[in-house]
Every structure is written in C-alpha cells, then in structure tokens.
Short mmCIF file of C-alpha atoms and ligand atoms in Angstrom, two decimals:
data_model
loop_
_atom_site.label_atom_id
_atom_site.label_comp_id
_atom_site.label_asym_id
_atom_site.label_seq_id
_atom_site.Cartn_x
_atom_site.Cartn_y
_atom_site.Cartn_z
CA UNK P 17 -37.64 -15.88 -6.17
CA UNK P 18 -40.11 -13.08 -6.24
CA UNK P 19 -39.69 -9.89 -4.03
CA UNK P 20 -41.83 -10.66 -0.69
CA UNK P 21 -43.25 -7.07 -1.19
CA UNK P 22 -43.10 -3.96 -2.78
CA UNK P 23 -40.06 -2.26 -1.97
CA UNK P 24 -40.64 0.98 0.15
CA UNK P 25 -38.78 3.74 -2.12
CA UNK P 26 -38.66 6.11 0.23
CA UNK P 27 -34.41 5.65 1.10
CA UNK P 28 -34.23 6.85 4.55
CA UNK P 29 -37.47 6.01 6.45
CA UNK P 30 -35.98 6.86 9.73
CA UNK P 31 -36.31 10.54 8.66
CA UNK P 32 -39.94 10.25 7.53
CA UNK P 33 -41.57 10.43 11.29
CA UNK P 34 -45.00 8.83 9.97
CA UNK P 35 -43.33 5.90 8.85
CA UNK P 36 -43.89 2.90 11.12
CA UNK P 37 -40.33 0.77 12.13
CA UNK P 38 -41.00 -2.90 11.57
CA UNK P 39 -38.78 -3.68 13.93
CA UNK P 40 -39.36 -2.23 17.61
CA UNK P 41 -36.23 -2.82 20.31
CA UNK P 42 -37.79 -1.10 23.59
CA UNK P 43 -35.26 -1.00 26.78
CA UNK P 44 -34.24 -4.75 26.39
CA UNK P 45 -31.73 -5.84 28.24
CA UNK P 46 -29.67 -9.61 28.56
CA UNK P 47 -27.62 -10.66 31.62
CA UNK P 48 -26.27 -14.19 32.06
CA UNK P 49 -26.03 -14.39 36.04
CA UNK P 50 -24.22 -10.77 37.38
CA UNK P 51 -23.27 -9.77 33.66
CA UNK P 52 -24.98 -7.80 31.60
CA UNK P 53 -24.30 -8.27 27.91
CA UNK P 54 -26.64 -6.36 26.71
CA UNK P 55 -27.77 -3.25 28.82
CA UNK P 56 -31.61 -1.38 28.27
CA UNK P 57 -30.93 -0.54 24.21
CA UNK P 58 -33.78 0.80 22.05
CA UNK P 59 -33.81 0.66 18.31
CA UNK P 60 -36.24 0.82 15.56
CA UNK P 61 -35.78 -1.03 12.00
CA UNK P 62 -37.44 -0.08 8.91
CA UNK P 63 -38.49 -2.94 6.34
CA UNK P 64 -35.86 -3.13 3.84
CA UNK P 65 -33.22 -2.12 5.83
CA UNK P 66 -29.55 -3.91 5.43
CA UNK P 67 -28.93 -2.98 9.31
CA UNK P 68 -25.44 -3.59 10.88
CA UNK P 69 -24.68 -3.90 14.36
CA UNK P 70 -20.90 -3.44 14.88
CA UNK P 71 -18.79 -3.52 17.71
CA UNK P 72 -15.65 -5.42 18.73
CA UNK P 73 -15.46 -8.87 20.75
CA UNK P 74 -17.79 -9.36 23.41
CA UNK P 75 -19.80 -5.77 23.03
CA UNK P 76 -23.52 -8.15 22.72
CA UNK P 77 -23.94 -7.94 19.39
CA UNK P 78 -24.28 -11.56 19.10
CA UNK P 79 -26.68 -11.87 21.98
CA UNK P 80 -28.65 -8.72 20.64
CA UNK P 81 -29.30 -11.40 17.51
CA UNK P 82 -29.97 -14.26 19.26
CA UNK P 83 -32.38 -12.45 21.50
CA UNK P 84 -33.82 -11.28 18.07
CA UNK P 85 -34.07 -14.18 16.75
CA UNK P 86 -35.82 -16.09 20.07
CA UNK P 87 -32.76 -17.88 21.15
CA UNK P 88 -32.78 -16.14 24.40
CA UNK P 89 -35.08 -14.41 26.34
CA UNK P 90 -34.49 -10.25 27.40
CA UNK P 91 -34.07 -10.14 31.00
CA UNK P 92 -35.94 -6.83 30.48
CA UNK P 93 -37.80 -4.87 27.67
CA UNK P 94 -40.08 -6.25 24.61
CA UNK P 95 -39.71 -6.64 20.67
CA UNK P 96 -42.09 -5.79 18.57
CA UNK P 97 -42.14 -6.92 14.78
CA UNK P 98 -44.73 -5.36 12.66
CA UNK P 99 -46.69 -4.24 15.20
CA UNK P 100 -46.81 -7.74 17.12
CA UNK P 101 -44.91 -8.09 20.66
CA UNK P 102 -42.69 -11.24 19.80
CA UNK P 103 -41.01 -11.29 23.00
CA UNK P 104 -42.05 -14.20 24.19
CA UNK P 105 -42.70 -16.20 21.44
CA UNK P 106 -40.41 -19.19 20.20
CA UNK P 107 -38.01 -18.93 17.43
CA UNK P 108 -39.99 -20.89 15.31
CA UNK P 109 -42.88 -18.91 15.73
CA UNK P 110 -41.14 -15.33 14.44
CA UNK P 111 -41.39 -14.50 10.95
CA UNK P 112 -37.06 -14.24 11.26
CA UNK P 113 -34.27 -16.54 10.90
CA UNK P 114 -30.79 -16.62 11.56
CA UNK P 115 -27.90 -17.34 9.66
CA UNK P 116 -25.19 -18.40 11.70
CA UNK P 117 -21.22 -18.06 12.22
CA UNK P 118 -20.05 -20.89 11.63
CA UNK P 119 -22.68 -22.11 8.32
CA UNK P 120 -24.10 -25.15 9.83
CA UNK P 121 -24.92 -26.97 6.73
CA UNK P 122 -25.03 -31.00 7.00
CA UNK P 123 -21.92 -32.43 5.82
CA UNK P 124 -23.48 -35.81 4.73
CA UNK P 125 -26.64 -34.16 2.24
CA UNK P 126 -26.20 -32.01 -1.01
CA UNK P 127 -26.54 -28.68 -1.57
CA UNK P 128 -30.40 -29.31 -2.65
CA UNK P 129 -31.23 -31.17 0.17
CA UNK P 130 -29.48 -28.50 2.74
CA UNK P 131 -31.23 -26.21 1.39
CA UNK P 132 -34.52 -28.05 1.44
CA UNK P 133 -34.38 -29.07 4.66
CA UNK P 134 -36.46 -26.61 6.62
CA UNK P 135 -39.18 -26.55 4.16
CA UNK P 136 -39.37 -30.63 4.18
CA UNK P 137 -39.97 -30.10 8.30
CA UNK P 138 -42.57 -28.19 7.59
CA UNK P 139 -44.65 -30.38 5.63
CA UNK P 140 -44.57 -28.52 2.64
CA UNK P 141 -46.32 -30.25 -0.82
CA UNK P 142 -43.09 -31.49 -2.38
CA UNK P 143 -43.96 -29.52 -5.66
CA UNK P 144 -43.84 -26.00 -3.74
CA UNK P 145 -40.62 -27.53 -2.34
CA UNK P 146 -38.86 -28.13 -5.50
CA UNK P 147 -39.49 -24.85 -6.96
CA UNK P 148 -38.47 -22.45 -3.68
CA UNK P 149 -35.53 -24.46 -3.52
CA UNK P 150 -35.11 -24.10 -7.54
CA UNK P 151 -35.58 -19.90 -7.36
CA UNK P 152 -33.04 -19.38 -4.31
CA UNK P 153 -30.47 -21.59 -6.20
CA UNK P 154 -30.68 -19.46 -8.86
CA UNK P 155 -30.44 -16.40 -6.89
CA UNK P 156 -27.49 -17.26 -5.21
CA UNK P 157 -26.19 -18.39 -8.19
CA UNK P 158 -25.71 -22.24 -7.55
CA UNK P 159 -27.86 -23.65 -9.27
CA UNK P 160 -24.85 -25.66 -11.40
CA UNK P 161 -23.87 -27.00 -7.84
CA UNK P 162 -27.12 -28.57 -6.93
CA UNK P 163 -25.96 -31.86 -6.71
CA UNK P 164 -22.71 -31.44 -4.48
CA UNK P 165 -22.02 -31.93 -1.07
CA UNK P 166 -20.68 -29.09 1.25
CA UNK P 167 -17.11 -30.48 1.29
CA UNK P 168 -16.99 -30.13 -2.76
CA UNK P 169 -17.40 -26.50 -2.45
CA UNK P 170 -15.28 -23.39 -1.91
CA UNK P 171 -15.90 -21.36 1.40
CA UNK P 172 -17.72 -18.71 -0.09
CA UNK P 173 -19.92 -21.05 -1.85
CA UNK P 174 -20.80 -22.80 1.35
CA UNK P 175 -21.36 -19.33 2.25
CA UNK P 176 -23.95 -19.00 -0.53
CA UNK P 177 -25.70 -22.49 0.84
CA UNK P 178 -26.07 -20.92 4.27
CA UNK P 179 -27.80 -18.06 2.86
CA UNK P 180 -30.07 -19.44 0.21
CA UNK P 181 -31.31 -22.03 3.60
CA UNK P 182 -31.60 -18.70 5.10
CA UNK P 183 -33.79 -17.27 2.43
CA UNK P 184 -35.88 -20.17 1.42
CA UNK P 185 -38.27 -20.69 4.36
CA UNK P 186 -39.09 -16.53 3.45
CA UNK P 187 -38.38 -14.80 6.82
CA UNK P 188 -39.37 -11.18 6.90
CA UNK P 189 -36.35 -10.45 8.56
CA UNK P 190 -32.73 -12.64 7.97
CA UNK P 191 -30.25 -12.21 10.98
CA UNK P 192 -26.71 -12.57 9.44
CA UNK P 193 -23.94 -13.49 12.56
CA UNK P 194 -20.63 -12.57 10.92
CA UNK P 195 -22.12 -13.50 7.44
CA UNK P 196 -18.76 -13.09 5.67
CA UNK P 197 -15.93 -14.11 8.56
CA UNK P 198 -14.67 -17.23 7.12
CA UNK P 199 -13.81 -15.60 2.92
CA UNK P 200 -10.76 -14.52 2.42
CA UNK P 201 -10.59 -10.83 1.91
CA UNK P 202 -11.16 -10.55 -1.97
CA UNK P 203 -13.92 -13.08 -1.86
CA UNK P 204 -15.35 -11.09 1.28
CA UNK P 205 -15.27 -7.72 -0.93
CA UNK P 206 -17.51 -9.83 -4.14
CA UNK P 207 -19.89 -11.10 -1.56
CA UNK P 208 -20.34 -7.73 0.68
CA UNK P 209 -22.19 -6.39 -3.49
CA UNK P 210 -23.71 -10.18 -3.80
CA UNK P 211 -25.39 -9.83 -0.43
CA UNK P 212 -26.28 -6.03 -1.03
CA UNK P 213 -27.72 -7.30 -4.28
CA UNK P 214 -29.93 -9.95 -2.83
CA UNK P 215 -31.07 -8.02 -0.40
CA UNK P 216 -32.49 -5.45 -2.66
CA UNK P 217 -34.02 -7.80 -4.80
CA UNK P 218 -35.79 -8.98 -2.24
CA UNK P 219 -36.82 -6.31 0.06
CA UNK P 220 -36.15 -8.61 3.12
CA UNK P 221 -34.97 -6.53 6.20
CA UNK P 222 -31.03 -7.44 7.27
CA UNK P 223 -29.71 -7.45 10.19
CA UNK P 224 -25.80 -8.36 9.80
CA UNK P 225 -23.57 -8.23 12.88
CA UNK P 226 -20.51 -7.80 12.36
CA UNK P 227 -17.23 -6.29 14.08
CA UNK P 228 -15.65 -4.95 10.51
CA UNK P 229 -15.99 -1.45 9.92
CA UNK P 230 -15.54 -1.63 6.38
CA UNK P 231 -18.14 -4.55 5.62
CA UNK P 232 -20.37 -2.05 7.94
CA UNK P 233 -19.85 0.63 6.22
CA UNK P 234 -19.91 -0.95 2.55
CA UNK P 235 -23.31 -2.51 3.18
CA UNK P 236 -26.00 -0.95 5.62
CA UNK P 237 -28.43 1.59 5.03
CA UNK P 238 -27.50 2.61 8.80
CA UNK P 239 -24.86 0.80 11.49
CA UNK P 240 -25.63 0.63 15.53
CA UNK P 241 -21.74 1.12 17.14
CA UNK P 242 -21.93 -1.08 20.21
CA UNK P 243 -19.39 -0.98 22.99
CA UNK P 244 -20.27 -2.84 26.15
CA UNK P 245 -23.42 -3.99 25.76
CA UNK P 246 -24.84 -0.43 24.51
CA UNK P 247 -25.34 1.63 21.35
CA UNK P 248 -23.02 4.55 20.82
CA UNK P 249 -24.24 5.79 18.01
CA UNK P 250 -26.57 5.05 15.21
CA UNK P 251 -26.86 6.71 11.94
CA UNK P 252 -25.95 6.21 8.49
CA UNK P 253 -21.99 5.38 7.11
CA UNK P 254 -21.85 8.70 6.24
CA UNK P 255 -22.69 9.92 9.82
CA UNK P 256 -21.05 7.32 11.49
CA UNK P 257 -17.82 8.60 9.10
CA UNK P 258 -18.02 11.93 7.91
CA UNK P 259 -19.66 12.84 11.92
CA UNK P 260 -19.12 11.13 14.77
CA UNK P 261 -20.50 12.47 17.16
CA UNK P 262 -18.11 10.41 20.13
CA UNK P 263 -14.63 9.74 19.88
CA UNK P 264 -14.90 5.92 21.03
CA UNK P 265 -17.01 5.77 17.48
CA UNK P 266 -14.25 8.56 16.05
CA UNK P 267 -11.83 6.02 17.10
CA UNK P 268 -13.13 3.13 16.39
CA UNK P 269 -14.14 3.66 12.81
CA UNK P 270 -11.40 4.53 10.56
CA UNK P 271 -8.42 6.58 11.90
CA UNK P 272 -8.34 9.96 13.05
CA UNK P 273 -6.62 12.81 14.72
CA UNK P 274 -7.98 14.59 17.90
CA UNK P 275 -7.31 17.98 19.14
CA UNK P 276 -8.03 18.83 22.69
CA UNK P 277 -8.70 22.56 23.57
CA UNK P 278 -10.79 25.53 24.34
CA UNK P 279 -13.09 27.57 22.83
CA UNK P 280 -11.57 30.43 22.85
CA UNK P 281 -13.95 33.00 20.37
CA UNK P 282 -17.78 32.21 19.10
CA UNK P 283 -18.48 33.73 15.61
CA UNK P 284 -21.07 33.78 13.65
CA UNK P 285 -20.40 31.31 11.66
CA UNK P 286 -17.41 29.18 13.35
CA UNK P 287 -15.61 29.27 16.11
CA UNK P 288 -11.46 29.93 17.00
CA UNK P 289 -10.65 27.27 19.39
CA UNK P 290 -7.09 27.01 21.41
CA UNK P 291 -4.79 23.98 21.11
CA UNK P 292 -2.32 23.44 23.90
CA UNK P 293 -0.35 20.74 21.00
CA UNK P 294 -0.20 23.64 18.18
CA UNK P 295 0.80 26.78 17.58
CA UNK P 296 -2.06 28.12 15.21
CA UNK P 297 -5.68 28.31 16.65
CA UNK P 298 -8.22 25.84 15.19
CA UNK P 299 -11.00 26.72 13.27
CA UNK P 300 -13.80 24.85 13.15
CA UNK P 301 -17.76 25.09 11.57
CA UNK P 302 -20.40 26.74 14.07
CA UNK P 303 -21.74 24.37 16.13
CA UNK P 304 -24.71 25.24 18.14
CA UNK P 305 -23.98 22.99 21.12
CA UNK P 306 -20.93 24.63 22.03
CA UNK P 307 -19.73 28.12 23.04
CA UNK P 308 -16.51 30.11 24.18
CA UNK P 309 -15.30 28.72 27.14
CA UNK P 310 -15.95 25.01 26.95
CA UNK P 311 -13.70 22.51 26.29
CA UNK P 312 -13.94 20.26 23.04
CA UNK P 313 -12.66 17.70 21.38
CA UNK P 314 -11.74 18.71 17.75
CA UNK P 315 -11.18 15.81 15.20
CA UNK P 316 -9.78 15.43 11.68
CA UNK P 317 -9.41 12.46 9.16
CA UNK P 318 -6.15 11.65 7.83
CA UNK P 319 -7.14 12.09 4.54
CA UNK P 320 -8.51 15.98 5.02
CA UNK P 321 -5.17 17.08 5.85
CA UNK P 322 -3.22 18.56 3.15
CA UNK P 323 0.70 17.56 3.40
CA UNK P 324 3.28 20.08 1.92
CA UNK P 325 7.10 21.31 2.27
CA UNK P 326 5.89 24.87 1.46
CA UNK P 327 4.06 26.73 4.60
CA UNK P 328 1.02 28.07 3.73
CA UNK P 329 -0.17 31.44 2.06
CA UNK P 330 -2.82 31.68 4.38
CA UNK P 331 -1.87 29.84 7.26
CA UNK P 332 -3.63 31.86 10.28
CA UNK P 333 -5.70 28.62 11.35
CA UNK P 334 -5.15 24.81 10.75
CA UNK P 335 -2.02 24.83 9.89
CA UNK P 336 0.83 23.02 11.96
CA UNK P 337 4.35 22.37 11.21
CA UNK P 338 6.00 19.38 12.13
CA UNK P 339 8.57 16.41 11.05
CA UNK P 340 7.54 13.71 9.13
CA UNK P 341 8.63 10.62 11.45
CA UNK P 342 7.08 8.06 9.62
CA UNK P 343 5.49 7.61 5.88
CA UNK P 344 4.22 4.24 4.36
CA UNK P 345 3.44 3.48 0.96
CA UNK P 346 -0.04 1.75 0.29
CA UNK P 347 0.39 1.32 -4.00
CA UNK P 348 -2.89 3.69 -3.58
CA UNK P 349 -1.91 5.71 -1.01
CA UNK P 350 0.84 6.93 1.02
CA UNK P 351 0.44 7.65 4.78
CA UNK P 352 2.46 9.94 6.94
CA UNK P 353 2.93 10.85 10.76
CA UNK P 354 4.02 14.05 11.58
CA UNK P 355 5.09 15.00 15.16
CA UNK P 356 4.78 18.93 16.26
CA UNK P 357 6.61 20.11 18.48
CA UNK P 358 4.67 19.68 21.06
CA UNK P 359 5.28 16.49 20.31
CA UNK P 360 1.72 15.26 19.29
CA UNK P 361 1.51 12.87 16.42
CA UNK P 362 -0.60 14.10 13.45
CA UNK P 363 -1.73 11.14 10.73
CA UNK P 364 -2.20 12.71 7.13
CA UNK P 365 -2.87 10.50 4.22
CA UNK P 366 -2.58 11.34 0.39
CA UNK P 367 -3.62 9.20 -2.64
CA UNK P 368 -1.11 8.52 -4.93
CA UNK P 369 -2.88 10.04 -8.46
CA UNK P 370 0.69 9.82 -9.96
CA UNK P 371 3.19 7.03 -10.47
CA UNK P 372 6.27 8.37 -7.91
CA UNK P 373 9.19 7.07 -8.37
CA UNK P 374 10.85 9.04 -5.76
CA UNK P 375 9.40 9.75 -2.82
CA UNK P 376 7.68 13.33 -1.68
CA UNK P 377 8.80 13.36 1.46
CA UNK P 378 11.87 11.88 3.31
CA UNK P 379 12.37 10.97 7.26
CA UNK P 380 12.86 14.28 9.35
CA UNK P 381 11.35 16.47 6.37
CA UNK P 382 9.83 19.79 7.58
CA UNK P 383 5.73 19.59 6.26
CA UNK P 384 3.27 22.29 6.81
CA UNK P 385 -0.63 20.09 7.20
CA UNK P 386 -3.65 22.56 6.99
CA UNK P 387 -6.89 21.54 6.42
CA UNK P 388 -10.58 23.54 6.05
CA UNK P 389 -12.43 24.31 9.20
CA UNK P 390 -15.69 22.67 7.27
CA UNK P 391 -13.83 19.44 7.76
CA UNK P 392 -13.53 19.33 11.31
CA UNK P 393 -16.09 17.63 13.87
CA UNK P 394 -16.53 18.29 17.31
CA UNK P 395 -16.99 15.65 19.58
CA UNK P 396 -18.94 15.37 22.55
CA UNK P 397 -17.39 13.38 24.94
P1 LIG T 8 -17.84 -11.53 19.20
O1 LIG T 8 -17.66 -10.54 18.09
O2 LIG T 8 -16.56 -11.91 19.86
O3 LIG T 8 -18.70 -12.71 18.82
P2 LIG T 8 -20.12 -10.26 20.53
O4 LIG T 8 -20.17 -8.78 20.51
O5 LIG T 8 -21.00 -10.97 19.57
O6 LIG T 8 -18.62 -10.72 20.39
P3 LIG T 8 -21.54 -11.69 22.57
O7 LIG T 8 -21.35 -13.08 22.02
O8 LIG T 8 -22.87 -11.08 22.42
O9 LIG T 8 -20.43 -10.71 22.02
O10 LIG T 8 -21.15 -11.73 24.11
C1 LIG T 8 -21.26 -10.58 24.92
C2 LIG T 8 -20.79 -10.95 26.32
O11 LIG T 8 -21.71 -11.84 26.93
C3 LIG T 8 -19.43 -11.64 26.35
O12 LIG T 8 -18.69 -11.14 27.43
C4 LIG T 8 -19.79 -13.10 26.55
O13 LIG T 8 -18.76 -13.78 27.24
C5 LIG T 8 -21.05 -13.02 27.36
N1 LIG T 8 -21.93 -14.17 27.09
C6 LIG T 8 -22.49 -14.48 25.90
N2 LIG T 8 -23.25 -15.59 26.02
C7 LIG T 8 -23.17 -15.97 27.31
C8 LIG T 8 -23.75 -17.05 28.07
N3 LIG T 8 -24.57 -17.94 27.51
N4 LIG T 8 -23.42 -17.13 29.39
C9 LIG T 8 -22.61 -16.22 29.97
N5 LIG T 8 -22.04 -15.18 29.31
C10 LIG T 8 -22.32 -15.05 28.01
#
C-alpha cells in the first residue's frame, strides 16, 4: 500500500505556527438530555499525527470519536478537516473511519472478504478491489491468512483484520476506539510498535482513544488528558510526564509524590519553598509564574528520588529522612515507601542494575531520599 502522501518531516508541527492543523475541534460540545459528555473542547490535529485521547471511564473520549467520526452530532461547535466544515456531514461522507471496540468483523466471511467488504459497497472495479485488499494484507502481515474465517484466528490477528478494513477504503484520518483492549498484555506491547509502524508508513493521521497511560504514552506524537468531558492538558509524553502542569494529570499518569507548601524565598534562579511534612526546605527550578508568598504544589517522580542509609553530604534542601514501611521487588525494579515523620508517605523507586541477593533495605530501616531541585515541577492547581 503506497503512502497517501508525502510525509510532513517537520516532527512537531504544533510548534511551527504557519503550519495549518488538518484537523480543527472549535468549542464542540455533546450532551445526551441534561448530561454533558463532552463540554466546549478545542483541539487542532496535524496530518500525520498518532493522536491519543486518554482519560478514564466515562470522561467522553468515546463520544469525542464518534462525534469525529459523524456518528453523532455536537450539540455545539464545528469540525473542520482540511479546511472543510464537516460538521454536518454524514459519516460516509468524511474522508475518516472508525475502528471500533469490539472489531466487528463478520463471523460467517473470510478474512479477504471482511476486508473487502466496504470497497465491494462502493462499487469499486473488482480488479482495484483485489489489489487494495492484496497491499493491506500484506501490510498487516496476513496475507498467509487470507482464506480464514475470524473464528480461526488469534485475538490480535482479528485485531489486524479490523485494522487492515480500517485502512483499505484510504481514510485520511483512522479513529482507533480502544484499538488494543482485547490482547493480552505482551501481544498489546508487539502491536502498540506494529501500529506505530503502520502508521508511519502511511502518513495517515491517528486518533487512538484509549484510557492506558502507557499505550498513550508509547505511541502518540502528543496525548489530550480528558477528565469529565474536558481536556486537561495536551502536549507531548514527555510533557504530559516529565511536566505536568496539574496534579489530576500528575496523578493520573504514572505515580508521584506531592509536596504542599509556601514559597518562602525567590532567587534568581530557583526558589526555597517551605514544607509543613519535612524538615528541610524544598528547592525547586525558577519558575516565572510563581513568587514568595504563594502557595504551590511541588511534585516528584518516584524514580528521581535517590534512596540511601547514609544522610547526605550536602543535605540543606531535598533531603528527608524517614522509615522505609514498605519495599516491593519488581525483577527490574524495587519500590519503596518511606513515611517522615510527619507522617507523609514518600514513593522512591530504584532499578535493580545488579543481581541482589539480599535486600538493601529492610522494614523500619532509617533512609535519607534527596533528589535535584531541576527535577521538581510545580503544579498549578
Ligand atoms: P469508556 O472508557 O468507559 O468507554 P469514555 O470516556 O469513552 O469511557 P463515553 O463513552 O464517551 O466515555 O461516555 C461519556 C459519558 O456519556 C458517560 O457518562 C456515558 O454514560 C454518557 N453517554 C455516552 N453515550 C450516551 C448516550 N447515547 N446517551 C446517554 N449518555 C451517554
């Protein structure tokens, strides 16, 4: 199957302000009756894009899709796509399709005939049919399986069915609802780099939903968190990771520690913030948004916390000592929580670059965690 177009090199087109989104959410909004599922969000695509909305149960990411995809009609707002208001035209009619939840392929026909289904609707010459159908096969690697029907194949090549009907009919954009729910979690890992590789092959603009945080963060160019029918952040894995900006996406994205307190001293390049829950004063990167006197949030990753049973040379800022109440082993890494004496619970992770056969730490050890101010984030609210 050939690429629809030529790939747009440029990596991050949401930077470049003179490039045009091809896909234009403006203020739509979705209620069914009194409830609103999805409430006034804006978002711009670029082509090429492997998009993820992510969100947990019921936060409209599904109905964000299917509005998308002409299944349901905005209450309020328009979409745009390339240029062209969409809103009101039929599914069929929108250079997009969907692939669904649950696959939706017809028990009773092969995988050939699934997959040429759509195209045979459309009247295409049977020639043109045999040889889309051929290319996709062979791009989702099943072409050996032709012949078979649905229940003769494993879940994740039903998977691969689903998408290859998905791809054939050439939409400019493929919708993906929870593309990957029903593999187990090795299979789900293979087809997360399958899908990624696909997708760049063909330059077609994704947009997955999906409520896993790593499947989010392993394949999109940039992620949309949702929480009740909004967006509460958008940016790239790294962003959404390395700086959250909120601590529902803080939270809800991987595990980490949060500090409330005060500024308590601006400098020129950080800032000494006070910590009711320890004893040292936090240090943290400057940020211009906040200044002495205000009270932040202060947040840092398990895994940027250095654990150890000797205190400290320097241990002025970010260091607290506490008692380990908890560790786990992981086989790649171990985990720890640490209560101060304030009794906050601190979560520090370590990877295991050594075989241990005993461990570091025991229950009711005495650790020292410290970690660099330039790993810190400040949240907002
Ligand atoms: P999940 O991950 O569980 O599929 P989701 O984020 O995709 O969740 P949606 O399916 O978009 O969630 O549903 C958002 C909200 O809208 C839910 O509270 C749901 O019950 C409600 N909803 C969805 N479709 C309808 C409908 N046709 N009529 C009434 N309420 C609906």
């Amino acid at each position: 199957m050939k690429p629809l177009e030529e790939k747009p090199w440029d990596t991050q087109p949401w930077l470049d302000k003179h490039k045009k989104p091809f896909l234009e959410i403006r203020g739509v909004t979705k209620k069914f009756g009194d409830f609103t599922a999805v409430n006034n969000v804006s978002l711009e695509i670029y082509k090429s894009e492997l998009f993820c909305l992510l969100g947990g149960s019921g936060c409209g990411k599904t109905t964000l899709l299917r509005v998308l995809a002409g299944f349901e009609t905005p209450t309020e707002g328009k979409i745009f796509i390339d240029g062209v208001d969409v809103t009101e035209l039929p599914p069929y009619e929108r250079p997009v399709n969907m692939m669904f939840q649950s696959y939706a392929i017809f028990p009773h026909m092969s995988v050939e005939k699934n997959i040429a289904y759509g195209l045979k609707r459309e009247r295409l010459p049977k020639a043109e049919i045999r040889s889309r159908v051929e290319d996709v096969l062979e791009l989702v690697q099943m072409s050996p399986f032709a012949k078979r029907k649905p229940h003769q194949l494993s879940g994740g090549q039903q998977q691969r069915v689903a998408l290859a009907r998905a791809l054939v009919k050439q939409p400019k954009i493929l919708l993906l609802d929870e593309p990957l729910a029903a593999l187990d979690r090795n299979l789900r890992e293979e087809t997360q780099f399958e899908l990624m590789n696909i997708q760049d092959k063909l330059g077609i603009t994704f947009i997955v939903v999906t409520h896993d945080q790593k499947e989010a963060m392993t394949l999109s160019t940039r992620i949309a968190v949702m929480n009740k029918g909004q967006f509460v952040e958008i940016g790239t894995p790294t962003d959404i990771y390395e700086y959250p900006q909120s601590r529902f996406t803080a939270n809800f994205i991987g595990s980490i520690n949060i500090f409330e307190g005060v500024v308590k001293e601006d400098r020129l390049d950080s800032h000494v913030v006070r910590c009711e829950d320890t004893e040292c004063d936090l240090l943290i990167d400057r940020d211009s948004s906040i200044h002495a006197g205000e009270s932040v949030w202060v947040a840092i990753r398990p895994e940027k916390i250095n654990v150890s049973k000797e205190e400290p040379a320097d241990h002025h800022f970010n260091t607290v000592r506490g008692k380990i109440l908890d560790f786990g082993y992981l086989g790649n890494l171990s985990v720890y929580n640490v209560e101060l004496d304030s009794g906050k619970i601190v979560k520090a992770s370590a990877p295991n670059r050594n075989r241990i056969s005993k461990h570091r730490v025991d229950w009711d050890d005495i650790v020292y965690l410290s970690w660099e101010a330039a790993n810190t984030v400040v949240l907002s609210g």
